[in-house]
């Protein structure tokens, strides 16, 4: 399976999992209204139809924003297509429910079993219709149609549609990891139109000397020194300002995420790169970290009014023009949140793809040490989130 196919499969799997979560909530809403109306004497079919309407309205907005990561305003054609999907799913739900009730009878077990079968049929109809009809993206907006292989990108002319990549990797006291990181970069970043900037972010270990030795004679991998550490975001911003690419981005130096993921993310950029924001979606993490991420994602989504999921996942890629419009970006770990939020309010096409998150090659995290460190992170992030809500950096 090539990288594009693997990315497409991973995206579909993630959409299915999120759709199941939304579908379970929608089914609970539908069934509560359905049974509640029947307890008050309503006949089953109108009661089910009203419950289905309420559940599907919730499903529409939740799937649009959460399952399929669509932040742009609804188009007229999209709404009309959804009406067709809605009608088909409603007909399937009511029809299958009626057939099952006729077969099983209206006992309590029969009603429940009929509802479950009808829900399964209508849910499948809804997912297929939403993904490939109601929320389908036309032309270059499609997340799969415009992706090309790295070979196609390398063969494109300098004035072609494939954007050039500048990947910034902040390094703070990562001397032990740097040989492995640079070796991985040498093996994978072979396209001459891709560059990597390793930012020595005020390291106090042997990083400057290690980088000087490793990068001697390198043209596509270079280093930038920040004399005094002023935060994770400060180092990234220094690298972004020195970058030359049309597509900019960053990832981590600890090898918990493979720098090659940035090349996979680049495949998701369509020719209209100014309209894309690409970000990984992590898997393979400890359950406690996943629970922490889910909680922060739900909080940010509710506070900022836009879907914000797995905010600190890497890599993060975006067009150069998008970066040039930033105002007052933070100098700490909130930079991930800032960039993601700016993409949402700017109406960029946010595209996610699965990335494996493994253990560090050497050393330990500089912030994710224990729950006390997480609480400090939460406090800083919540403070910055309120500033974003009040309009900091709005375009």
Coordinates of C-alpha atoms in Angstrom, one line a residue, residues 60 63 100 102 111 155 161 168 180 191 223 247 270 274 307-308 330 345 376:
X60 CA -25.6 17.1 10.4
X63 CA -20.5 15.3 11.5
X100 CA -39.5 -5.2 11.6
X102 CA -44.8 -6.1 11.5
X111 CA -39.8 -2.3 19.5
X155 CA 9.3 15.6 -11.7
X161 CA 1.6 23.1 -9.1
X168 CA 11.3 23.6 10.8
X180 CA 19.4 9.8 14.5
X191 CA 13.8 16.2 -3.2
X223 CA 20.7 24.9 11.3
X247 CA 4.7 25.5 2.1
X270 CA -3.7 20.5 -3.8
X274 CA -3.1 28.7 -0.3
X307 CA -13.7 22.0 15.8
X308 CA -10.2 21.7 17.5
X330 CA 2.7 33.1 21.1
X345 CA -11.1 31.4 11.3
X376 CA 0.7 24.0 34.3

